N, CA and C of each residue as an Amber inpcrd file, in Angstrom:
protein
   213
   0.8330000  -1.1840000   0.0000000   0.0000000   0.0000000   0.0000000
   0.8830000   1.2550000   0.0000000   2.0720000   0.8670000   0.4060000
   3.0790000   2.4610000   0.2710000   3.2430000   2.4250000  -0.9930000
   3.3810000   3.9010000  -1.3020000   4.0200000   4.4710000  -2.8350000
   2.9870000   4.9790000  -3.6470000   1.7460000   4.3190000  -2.9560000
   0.0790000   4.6180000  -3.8960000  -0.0830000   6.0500000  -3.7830000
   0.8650000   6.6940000  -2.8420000   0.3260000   8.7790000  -2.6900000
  -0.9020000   8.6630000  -2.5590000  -1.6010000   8.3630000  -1.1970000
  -2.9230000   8.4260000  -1.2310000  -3.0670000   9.0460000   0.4070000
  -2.1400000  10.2500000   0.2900000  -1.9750000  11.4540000   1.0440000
  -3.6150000  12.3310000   1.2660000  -3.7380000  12.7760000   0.0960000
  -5.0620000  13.5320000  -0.5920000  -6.2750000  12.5210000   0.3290000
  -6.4670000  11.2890000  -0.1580000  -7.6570000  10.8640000   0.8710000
  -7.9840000  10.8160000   1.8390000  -6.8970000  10.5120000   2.7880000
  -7.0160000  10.5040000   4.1220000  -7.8850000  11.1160000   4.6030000
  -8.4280000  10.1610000   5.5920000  -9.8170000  10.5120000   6.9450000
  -9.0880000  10.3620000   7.6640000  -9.8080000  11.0660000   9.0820000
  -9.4110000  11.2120000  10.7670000 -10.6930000  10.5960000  11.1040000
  -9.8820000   9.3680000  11.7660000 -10.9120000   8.4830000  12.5430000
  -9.8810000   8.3110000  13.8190000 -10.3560000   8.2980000  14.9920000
 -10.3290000   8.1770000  15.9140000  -8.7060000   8.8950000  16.4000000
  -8.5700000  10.3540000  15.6900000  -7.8770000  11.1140000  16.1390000
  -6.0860000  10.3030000  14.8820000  -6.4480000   9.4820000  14.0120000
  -5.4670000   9.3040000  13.3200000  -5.8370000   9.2080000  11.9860000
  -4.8850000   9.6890000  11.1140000  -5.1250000   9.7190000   9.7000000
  -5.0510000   8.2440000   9.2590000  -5.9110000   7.9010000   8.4130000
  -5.9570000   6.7440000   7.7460000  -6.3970000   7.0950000   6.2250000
  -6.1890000   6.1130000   5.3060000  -6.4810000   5.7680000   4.0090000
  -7.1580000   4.1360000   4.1370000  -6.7000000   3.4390000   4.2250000
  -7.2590000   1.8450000   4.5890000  -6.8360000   1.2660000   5.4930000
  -7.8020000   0.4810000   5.8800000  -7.3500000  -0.5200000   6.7490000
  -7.4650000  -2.4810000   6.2090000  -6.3510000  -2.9990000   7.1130000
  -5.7350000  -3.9900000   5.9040000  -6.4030000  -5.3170000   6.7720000
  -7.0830000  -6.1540000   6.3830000  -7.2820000  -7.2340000   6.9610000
  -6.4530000  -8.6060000   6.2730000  -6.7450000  -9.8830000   6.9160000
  -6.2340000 -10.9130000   5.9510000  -6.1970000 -10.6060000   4.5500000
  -7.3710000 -11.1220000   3.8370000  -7.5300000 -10.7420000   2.5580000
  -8.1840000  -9.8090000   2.1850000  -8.6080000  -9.0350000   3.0580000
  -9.4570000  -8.0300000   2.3230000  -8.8400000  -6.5630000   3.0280000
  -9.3320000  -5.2410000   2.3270000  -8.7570000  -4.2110000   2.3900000
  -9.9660000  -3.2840000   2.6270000 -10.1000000  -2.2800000   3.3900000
 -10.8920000  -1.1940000   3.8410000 -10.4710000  -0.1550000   2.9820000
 -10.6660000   0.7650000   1.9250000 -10.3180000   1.4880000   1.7950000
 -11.5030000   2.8860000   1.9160000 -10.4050000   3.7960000   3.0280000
 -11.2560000   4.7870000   3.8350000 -10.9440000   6.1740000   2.9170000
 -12.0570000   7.3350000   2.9730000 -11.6830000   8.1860000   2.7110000
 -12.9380000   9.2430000   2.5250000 -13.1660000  10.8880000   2.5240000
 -13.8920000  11.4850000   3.0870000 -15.1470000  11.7210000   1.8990000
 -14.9600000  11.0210000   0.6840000 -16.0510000  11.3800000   0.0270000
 -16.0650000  10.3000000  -1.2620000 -17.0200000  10.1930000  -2.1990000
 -17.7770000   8.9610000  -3.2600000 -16.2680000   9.1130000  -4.3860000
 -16.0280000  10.3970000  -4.7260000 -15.5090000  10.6940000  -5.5140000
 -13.5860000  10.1900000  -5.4320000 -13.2030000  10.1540000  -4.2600000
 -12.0930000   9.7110000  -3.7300000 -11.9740000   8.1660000  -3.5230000
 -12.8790000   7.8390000  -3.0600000 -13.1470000   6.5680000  -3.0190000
 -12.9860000   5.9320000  -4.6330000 -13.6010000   5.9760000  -5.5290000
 -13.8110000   5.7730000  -6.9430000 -11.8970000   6.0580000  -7.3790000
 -11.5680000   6.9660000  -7.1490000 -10.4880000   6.7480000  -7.2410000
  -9.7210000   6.2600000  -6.8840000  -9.6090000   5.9780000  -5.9120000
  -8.7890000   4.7550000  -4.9580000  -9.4830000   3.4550000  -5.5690000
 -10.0960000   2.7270000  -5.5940000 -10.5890000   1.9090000  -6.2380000
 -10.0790000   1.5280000  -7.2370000 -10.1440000   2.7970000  -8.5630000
  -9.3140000   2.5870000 -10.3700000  -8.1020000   2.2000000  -9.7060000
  -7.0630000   2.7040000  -8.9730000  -5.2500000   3.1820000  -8.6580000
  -5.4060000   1.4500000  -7.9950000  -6.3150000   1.2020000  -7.0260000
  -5.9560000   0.3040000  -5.9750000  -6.2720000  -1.3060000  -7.3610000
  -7.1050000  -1.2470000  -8.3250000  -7.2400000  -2.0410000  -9.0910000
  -6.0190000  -2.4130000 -10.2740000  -5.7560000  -0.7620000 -10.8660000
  -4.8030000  -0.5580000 -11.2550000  -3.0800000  -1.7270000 -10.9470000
  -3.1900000  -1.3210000  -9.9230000  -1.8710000  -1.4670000  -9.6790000
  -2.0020000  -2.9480000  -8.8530000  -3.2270000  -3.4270000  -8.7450000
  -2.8520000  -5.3400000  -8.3380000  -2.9000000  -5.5790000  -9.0280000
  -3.1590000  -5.2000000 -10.6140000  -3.0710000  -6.0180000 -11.9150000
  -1.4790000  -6.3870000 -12.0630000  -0.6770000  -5.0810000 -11.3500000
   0.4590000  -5.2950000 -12.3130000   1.1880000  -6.7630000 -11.4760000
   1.1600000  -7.0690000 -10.4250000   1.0740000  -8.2760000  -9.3580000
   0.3510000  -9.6390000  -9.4790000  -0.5280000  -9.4920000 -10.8360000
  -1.0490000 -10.3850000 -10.9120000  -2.8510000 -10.3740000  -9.6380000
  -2.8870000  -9.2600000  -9.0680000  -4.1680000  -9.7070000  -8.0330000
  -4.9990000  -9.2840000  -9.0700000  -6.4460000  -9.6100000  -8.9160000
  -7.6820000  -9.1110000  -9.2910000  -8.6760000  -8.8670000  -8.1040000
  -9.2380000  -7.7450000  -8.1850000 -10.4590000  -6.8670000  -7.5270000
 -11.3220000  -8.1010000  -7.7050000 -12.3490000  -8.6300000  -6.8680000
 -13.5250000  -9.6750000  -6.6980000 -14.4260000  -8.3770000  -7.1070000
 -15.0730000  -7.9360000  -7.7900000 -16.0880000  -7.4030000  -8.2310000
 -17.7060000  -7.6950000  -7.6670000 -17.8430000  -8.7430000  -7.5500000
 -18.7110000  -9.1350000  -7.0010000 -18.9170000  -9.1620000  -5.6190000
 -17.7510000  -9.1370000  -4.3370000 -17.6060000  -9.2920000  -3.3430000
 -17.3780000  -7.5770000  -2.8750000 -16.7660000  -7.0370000  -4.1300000
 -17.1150000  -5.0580000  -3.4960000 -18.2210000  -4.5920000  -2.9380000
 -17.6060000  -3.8120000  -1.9480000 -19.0920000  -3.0690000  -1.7530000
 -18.2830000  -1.8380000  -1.0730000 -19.5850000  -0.8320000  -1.0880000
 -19.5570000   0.8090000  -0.9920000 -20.4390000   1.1320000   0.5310000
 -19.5490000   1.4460000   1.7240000 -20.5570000   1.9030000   2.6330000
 -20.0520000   3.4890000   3.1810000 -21.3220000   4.0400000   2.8810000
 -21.0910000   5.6600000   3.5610000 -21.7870000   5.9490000   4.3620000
 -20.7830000   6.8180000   5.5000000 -21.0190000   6.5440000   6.6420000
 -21.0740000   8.7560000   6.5970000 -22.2910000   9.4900000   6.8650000
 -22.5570000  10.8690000   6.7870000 -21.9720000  11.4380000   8.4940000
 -21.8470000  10.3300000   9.5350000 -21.8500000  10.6970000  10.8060000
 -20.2780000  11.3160000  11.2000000 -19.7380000  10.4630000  10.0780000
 -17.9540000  10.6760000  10.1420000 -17.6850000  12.0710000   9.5180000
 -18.6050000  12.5340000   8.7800000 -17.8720000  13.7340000   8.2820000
 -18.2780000  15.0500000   8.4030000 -19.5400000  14.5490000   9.4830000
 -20.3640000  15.9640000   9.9980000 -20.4990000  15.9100000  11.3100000
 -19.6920000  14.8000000  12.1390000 -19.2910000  15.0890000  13.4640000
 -20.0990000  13.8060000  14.3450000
């Protein structure tokens, strides 16, 4: 996940900057709006191709959360 420059997205959750959070196989990717997200998504798809991973398409999903960014 280093080198992706995904400076620009970063959310403050619980008083620390984050971009994602990394589980076994799966990946959180956090950030303050639809439009950032979508981009992280293309870059984060992007670049497991070149590794050989593929995005599960079917197993994506999109949750927005309005409480995080209006307090």
């Amino acid at each position: 996940m280093k080198g992706l420059n995904w400076e620009k997205y970063r959310t403050r959750i619980d008083g620390k900057n984050i971009t994602n959070l990394r589980f076994s196989e799966d990946v959180v990717l956090c950030t303050k709006n639809s439009e950032g997200a979508q981009e992280m998504v293309d870059v984060f798809d992007k670049t497991g191709k070149v590794i050989d991973l593929e995005m599960n398409k079917k197993k994506t999903q999109y949750m927005e959360n309005s409480w995080g960014t209006t307090g």
